[in-house]
Short mmCIF file of C-alpha atoms in Angstrom, two decimals:
data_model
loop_
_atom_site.label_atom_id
_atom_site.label_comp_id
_atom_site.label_asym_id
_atom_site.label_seq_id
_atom_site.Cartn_x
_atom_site.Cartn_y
_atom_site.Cartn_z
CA UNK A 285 132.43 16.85 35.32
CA UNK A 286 134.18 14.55 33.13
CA UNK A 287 137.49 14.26 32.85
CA UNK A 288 139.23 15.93 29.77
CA UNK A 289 142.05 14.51 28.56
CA UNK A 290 144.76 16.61 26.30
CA UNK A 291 143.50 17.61 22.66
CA UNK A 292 144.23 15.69 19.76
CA UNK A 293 143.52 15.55 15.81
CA UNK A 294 139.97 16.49 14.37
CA UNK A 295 138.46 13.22 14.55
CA UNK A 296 135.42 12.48 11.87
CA UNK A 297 132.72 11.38 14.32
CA UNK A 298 132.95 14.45 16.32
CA UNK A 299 132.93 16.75 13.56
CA UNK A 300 129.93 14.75 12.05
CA UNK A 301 128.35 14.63 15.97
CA UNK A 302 128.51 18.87 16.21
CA UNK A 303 127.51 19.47 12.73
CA UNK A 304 125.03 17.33 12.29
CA UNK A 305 123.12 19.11 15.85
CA UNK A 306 124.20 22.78 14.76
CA UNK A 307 122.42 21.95 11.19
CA UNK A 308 119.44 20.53 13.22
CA UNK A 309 119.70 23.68 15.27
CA UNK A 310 119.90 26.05 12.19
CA UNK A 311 116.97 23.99 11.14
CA UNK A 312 114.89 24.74 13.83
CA UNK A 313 115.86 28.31 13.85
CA UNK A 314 114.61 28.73 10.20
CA UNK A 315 111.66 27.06 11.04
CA UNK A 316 110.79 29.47 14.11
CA UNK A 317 111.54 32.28 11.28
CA UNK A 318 109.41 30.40 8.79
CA UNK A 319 106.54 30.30 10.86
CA UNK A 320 106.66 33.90 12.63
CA UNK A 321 107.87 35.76 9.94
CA UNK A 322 107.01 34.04 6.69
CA UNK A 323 104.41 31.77 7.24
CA UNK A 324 101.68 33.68 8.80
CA UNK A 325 101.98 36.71 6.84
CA UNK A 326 102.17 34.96 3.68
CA UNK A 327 99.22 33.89 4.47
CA UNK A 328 97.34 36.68 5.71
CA UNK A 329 98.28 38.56 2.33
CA UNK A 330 97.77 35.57 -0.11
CA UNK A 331 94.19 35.59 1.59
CA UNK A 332 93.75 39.14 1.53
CA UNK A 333 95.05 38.76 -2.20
CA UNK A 334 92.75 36.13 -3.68
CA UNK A 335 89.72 38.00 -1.64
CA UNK A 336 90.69 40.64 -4.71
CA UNK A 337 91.27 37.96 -7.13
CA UNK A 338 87.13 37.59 -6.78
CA UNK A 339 86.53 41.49 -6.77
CA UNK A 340 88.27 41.34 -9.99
CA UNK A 341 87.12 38.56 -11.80
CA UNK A 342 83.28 40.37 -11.19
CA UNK A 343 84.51 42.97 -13.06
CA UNK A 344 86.83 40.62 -15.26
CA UNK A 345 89.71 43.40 -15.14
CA UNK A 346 92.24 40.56 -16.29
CA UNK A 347 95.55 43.04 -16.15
CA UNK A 348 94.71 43.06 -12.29
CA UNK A 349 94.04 39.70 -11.91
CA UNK A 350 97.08 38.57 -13.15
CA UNK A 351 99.01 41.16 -11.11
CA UNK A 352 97.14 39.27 -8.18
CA UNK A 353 98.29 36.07 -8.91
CA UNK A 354 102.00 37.48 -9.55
CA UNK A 355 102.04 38.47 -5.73
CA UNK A 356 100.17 35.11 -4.82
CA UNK A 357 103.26 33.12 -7.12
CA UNK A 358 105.81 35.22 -5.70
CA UNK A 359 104.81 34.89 -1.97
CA UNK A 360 104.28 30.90 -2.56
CA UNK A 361 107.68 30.03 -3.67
CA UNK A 362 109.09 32.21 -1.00
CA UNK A 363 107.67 29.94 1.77
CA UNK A 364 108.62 26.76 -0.23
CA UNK A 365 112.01 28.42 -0.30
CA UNK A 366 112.11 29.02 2.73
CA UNK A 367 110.48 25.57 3.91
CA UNK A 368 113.56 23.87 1.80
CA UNK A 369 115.56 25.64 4.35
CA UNK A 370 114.36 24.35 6.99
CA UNK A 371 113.25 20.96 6.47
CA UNK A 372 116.86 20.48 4.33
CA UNK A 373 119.37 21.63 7.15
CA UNK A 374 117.27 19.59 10.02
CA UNK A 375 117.19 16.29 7.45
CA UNK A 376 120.91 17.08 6.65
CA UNK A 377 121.63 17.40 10.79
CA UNK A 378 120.10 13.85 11.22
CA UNK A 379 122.06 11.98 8.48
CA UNK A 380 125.21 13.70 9.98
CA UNK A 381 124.40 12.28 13.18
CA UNK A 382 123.64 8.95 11.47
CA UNK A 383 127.55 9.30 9.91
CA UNK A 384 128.69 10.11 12.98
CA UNK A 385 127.74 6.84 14.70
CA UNK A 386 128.77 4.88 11.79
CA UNK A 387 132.67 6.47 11.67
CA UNK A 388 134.15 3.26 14.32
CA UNK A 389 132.88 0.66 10.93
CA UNK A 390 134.08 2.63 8.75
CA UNK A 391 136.97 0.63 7.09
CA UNK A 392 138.82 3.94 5.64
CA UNK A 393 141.81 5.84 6.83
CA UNK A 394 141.81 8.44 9.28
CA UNK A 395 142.43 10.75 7.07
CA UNK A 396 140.17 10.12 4.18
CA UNK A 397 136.83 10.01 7.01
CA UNK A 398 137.94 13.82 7.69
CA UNK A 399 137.80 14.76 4.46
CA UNK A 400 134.48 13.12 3.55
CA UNK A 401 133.03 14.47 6.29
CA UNK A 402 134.13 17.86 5.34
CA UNK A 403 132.76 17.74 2.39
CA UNK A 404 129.61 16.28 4.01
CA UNK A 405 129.18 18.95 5.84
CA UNK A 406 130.55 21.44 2.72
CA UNK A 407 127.66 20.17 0.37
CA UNK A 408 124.77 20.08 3.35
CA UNK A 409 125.44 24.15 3.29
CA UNK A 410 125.43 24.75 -0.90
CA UNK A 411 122.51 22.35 -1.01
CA UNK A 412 120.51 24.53 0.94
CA UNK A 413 121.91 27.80 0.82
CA UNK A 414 122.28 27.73 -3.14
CA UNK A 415 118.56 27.26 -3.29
CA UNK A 416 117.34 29.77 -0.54
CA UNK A 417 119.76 32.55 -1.91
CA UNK A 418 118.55 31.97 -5.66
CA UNK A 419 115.42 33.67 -4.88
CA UNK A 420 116.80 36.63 -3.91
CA UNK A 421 119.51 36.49 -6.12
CA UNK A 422 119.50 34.75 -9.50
CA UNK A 423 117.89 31.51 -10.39
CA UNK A 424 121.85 30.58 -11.86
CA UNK A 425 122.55 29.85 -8.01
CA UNK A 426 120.61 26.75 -8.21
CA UNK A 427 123.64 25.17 -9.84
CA UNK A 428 125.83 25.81 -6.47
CA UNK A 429 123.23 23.68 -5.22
CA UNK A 430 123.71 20.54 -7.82
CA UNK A 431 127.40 20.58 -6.74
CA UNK A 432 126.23 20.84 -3.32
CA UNK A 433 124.24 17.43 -3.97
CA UNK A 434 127.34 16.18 -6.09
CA UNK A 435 129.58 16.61 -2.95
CA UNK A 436 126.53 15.26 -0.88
CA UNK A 437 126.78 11.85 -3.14
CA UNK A 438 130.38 11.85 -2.71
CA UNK A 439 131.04 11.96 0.74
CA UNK A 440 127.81 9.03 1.13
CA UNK A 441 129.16 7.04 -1.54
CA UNK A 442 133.11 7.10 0.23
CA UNK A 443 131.63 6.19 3.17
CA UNK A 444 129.16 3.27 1.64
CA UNK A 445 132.64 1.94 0.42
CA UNK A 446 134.37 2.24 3.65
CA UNK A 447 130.91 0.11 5.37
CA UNK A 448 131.13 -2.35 2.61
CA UNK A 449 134.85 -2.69 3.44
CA UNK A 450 134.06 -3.14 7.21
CA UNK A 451 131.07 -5.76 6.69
CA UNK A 452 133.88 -7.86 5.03
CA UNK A 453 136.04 -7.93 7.71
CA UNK A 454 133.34 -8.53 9.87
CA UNK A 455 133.75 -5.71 12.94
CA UNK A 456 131.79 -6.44 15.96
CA UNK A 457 128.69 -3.52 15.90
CA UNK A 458 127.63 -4.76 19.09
CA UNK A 459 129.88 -4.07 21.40
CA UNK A 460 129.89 -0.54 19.37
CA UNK A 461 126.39 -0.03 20.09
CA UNK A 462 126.42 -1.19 23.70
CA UNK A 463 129.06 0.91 24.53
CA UNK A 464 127.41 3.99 23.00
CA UNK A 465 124.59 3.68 25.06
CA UNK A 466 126.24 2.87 28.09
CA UNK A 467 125.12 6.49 29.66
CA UNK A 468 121.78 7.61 31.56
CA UNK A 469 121.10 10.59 29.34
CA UNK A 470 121.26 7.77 26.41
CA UNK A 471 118.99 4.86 27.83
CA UNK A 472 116.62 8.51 28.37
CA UNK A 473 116.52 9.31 24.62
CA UNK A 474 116.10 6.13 23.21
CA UNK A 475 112.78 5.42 25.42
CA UNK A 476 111.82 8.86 24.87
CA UNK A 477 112.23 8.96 20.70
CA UNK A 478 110.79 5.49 20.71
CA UNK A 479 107.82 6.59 22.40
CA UNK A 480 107.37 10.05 20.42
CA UNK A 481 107.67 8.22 17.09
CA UNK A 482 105.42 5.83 18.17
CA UNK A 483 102.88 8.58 18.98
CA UNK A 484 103.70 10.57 16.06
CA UNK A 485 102.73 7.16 13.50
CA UNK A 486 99.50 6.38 15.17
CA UNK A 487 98.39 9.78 15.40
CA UNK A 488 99.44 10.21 11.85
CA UNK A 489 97.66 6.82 10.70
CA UNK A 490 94.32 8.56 12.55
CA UNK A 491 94.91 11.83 10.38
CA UNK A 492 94.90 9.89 7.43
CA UNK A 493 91.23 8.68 7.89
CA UNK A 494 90.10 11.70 8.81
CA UNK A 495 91.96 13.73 5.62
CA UNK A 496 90.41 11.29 2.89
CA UNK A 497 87.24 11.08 5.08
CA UNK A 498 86.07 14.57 5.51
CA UNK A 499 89.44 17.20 5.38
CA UNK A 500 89.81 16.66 1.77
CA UNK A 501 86.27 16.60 0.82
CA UNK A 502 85.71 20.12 2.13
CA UNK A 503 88.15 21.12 0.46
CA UNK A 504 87.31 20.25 -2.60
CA UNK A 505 83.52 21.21 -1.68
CA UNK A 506 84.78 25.03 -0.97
CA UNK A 507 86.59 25.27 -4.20
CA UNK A 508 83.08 24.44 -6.31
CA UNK A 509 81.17 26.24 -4.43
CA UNK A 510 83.49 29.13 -5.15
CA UNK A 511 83.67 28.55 -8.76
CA UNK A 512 79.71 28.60 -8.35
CA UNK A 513 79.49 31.57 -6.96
CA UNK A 514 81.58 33.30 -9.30
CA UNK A 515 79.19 32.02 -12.11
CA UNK A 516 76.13 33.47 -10.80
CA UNK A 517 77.96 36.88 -9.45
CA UNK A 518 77.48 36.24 -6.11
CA UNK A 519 80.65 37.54 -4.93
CA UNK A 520 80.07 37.93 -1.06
CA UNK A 521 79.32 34.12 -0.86
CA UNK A 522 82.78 32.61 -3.61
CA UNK A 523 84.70 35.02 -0.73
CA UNK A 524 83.23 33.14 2.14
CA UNK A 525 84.22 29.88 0.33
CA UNK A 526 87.77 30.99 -0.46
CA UNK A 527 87.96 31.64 3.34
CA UNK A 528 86.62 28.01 4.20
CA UNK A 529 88.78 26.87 2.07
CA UNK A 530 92.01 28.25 2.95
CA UNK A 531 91.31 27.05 6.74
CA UNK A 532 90.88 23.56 5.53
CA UNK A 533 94.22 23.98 3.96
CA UNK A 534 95.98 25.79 6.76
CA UNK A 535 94.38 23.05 9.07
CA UNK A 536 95.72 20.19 6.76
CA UNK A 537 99.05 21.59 6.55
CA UNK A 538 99.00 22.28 10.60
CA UNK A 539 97.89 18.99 11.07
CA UNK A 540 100.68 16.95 9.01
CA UNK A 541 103.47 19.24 10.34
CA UNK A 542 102.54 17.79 13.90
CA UNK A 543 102.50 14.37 12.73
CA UNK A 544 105.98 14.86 10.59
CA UNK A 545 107.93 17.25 13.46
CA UNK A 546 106.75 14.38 15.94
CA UNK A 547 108.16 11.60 14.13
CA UNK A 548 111.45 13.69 13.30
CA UNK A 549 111.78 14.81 17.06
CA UNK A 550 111.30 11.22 17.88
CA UNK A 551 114.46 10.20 15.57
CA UNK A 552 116.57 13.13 16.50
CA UNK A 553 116.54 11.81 20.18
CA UNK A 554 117.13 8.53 18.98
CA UNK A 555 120.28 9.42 17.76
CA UNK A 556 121.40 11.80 20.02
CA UNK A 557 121.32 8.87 22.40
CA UNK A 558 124.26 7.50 20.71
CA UNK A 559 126.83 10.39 20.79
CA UNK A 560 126.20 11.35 24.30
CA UNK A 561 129.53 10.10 24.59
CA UNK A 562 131.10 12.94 23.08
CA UNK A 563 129.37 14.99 25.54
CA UNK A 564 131.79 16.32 28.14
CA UNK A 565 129.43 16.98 30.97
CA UNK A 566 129.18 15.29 34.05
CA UNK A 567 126.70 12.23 34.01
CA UNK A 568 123.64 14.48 35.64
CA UNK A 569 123.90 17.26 33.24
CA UNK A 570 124.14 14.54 30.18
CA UNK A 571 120.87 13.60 31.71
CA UNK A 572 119.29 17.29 32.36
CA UNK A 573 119.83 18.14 29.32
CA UNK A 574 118.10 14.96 27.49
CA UNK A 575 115.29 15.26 29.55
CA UNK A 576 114.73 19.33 28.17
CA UNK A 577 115.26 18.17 24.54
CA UNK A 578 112.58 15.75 25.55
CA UNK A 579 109.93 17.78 27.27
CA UNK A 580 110.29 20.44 24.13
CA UNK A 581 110.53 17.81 21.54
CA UNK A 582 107.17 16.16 23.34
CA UNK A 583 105.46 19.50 23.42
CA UNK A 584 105.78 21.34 20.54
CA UNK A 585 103.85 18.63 17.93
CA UNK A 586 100.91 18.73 20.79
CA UNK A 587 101.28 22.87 20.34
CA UNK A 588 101.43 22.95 16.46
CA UNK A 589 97.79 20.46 16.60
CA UNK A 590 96.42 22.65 18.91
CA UNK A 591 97.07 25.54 16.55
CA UNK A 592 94.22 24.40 14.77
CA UNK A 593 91.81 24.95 17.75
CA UNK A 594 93.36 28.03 19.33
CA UNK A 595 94.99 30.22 16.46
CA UNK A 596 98.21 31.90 17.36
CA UNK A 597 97.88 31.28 21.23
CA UNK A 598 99.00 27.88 20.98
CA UNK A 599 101.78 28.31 17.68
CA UNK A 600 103.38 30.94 20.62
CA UNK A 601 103.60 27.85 22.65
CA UNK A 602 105.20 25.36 20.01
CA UNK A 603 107.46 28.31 18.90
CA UNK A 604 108.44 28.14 22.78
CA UNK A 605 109.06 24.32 23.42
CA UNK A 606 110.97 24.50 20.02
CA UNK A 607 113.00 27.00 21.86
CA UNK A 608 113.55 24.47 24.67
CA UNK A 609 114.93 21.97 22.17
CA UNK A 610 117.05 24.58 21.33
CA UNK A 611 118.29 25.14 24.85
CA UNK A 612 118.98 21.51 25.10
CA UNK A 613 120.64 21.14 22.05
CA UNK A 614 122.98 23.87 22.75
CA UNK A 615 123.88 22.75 25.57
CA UNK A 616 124.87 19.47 24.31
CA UNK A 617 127.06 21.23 21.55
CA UNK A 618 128.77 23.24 24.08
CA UNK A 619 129.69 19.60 25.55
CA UNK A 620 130.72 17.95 22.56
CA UNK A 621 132.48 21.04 21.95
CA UNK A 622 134.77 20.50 25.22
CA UNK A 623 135.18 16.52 24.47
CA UNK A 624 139.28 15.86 23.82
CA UNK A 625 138.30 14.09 21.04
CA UNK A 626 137.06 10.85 20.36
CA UNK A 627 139.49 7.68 19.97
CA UNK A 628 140.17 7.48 16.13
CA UNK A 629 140.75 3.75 16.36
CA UNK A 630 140.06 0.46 15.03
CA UNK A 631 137.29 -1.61 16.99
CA UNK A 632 140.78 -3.18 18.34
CA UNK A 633 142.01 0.22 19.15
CA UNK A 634 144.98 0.61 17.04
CA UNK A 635 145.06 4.05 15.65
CA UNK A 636 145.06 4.02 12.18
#
């Protein structure tokens, strides 16, 4: 195990380092609840629900049709609520990360990095919870989250200065960056996210063919055919086209959240490989660990595609390699969690 020194001052990076993976955490964890809880039964009722929007429109009851669409409205800007959540808090865990490498070049005070990245990490949590909690609540919380964006801007802009500042006194970033991948379990993670984003840009560039070529088309083919069918009163065949049509779109949206969680699992480990450093574990554990958070960050975009093929079988799968990222990354918190603290230093190491 590594050696832990005596504890000393909150230091920027490492508050930036454990926030920005217990916001990619929470991420993930509203994403598993998106998809078990929210997701698929969303959709099972929206298609249930517009399977009564055609019964109704035969009869052209228009009271019940709009009372159909209320629920379909309702249930729709729960998951993009919800979705906000998610993809908000992981996005908001990576650009802490990013500010956490970027805290030795930052030409500000000691001081004055703590308190932007409070307030960092202050605004991340109003951004997102100000628009999840409006939807419950009252659509008046959305304005918690506009001064959880204001506080966003200000702790980015400080620290812009603070860069600008160090650019003109030209710091040495590589001997920073050589020295933060000086350990195992970071060489690991860079190969490893290189690889996965790699993957997850060609497979995406093959998707994109295949969307314009033929995913989109049906799409659009179901929804005339439906509208057809409605016009001649044949509603047993505008059903069976709503159907098609909502497995084109759950197969679109299946298909772009493997290419998108790929890519994103491919630039998490890239920048986990730089604050393994504040990872008080011994060197083999440093390097168990970022071999889990690979193996689940590998698996789970393979999972989500095959979702298309095999239905819930293989989303139980990607719901448990996502819980192996999990594992990993919690693991890694409780580490940085141990560290003594990182040097608050100039490159030169006088403590400023």
């Amino acid at each position: 195990m590594a050696s832990a020194g005596g504890f000393r001052r909150l230091d920027p990076a490492r508050i930036l380092a454990i926030g920005g993976v217990l916001l990619v955490a929470a991420g993930m964890v509203v994403g598993e609840i998106y998809a078990i809880y929210i997701s698929h039964v969303a959709n099972g009722i929206i298609g249930q629900t517009w399977a009564a929007v055609i019964d109704t429109a035969a009869r052209s009851d228009l009271e019940q049709m709009r009372e159909h669409f209320a629920v379909i409205a309702d249930l729709t800007e729960k998951r993009g609520r919800t979705m906000h959540g998610h993809s908000h808090l992981a996005a908001f865990g990576l650009l802490a990360l990013v500010l956490a490498l970027v805290q030795p070049c930052v030409e500000l005070s000691s001081g004055t990095r703590l308190r932007l990245a409070i307030v960092f990490l202050i605004g991340c949590l109003l951004q997102v919870g100000g628009v999840y909690v409006s939807y419950y609540t009252n659509h008046l919380l959305l304005y918690v989250s506009d001064a959880g964006g204001i506080l966003l801007i200000v702790a980015l802009a400080g620290t812009c200065w603070g860069l600008r500042k160090a650019m003109a006194a030209g710091l040495p970033a590589r001997d920073l960056i050589g020295e933060a991948l000086a350990p195992a379990a970071s060489r690991w993670l860079v190969k490893s996210g290189l690889l996965l984003t790699l993957l997850g840009m060609a497979f995406g560039l093959f998707y994109a063919w295949q969307l314009v070529s033929a995913d989109e088309p049906a799409v659009y083919a179901s929804i005339e055919g439906a509208a057809s069918s409605l016009a001649s009163g044949d509603t047993t065949s505008a059903a069976a086209e709503i159907t098609q049509f909502k497995r084109m779109q759950s197969k679109i949206a299946i298909t772009a959240a493997a290419h998108s969680h790929a890519i994103e699992f491919g630039f998490l480990m890239l920048l986990l490989a730089f604050v393994q450093r504040f990872v008080m574990l011994s060197e083999r554990w440093r390097l168990h660990w970022a071999r889990t958070v690979s193996v689940g960050a590998f698996m789970l975009p393979v999972c989500v595609y095959l979702a298309t093929r095999y239905g819930l079988r293989a989303a139980a799968f990607s719901d448990l390699f996502g819980a192996v990222v999990l594992l990993g990354l919690a693991a890694m918190t409780y580490g940085m969690v141990r560290y003594s603290g990182a040097v608050d230093a100039a490159p030169g190491g006088a403590a400023r």
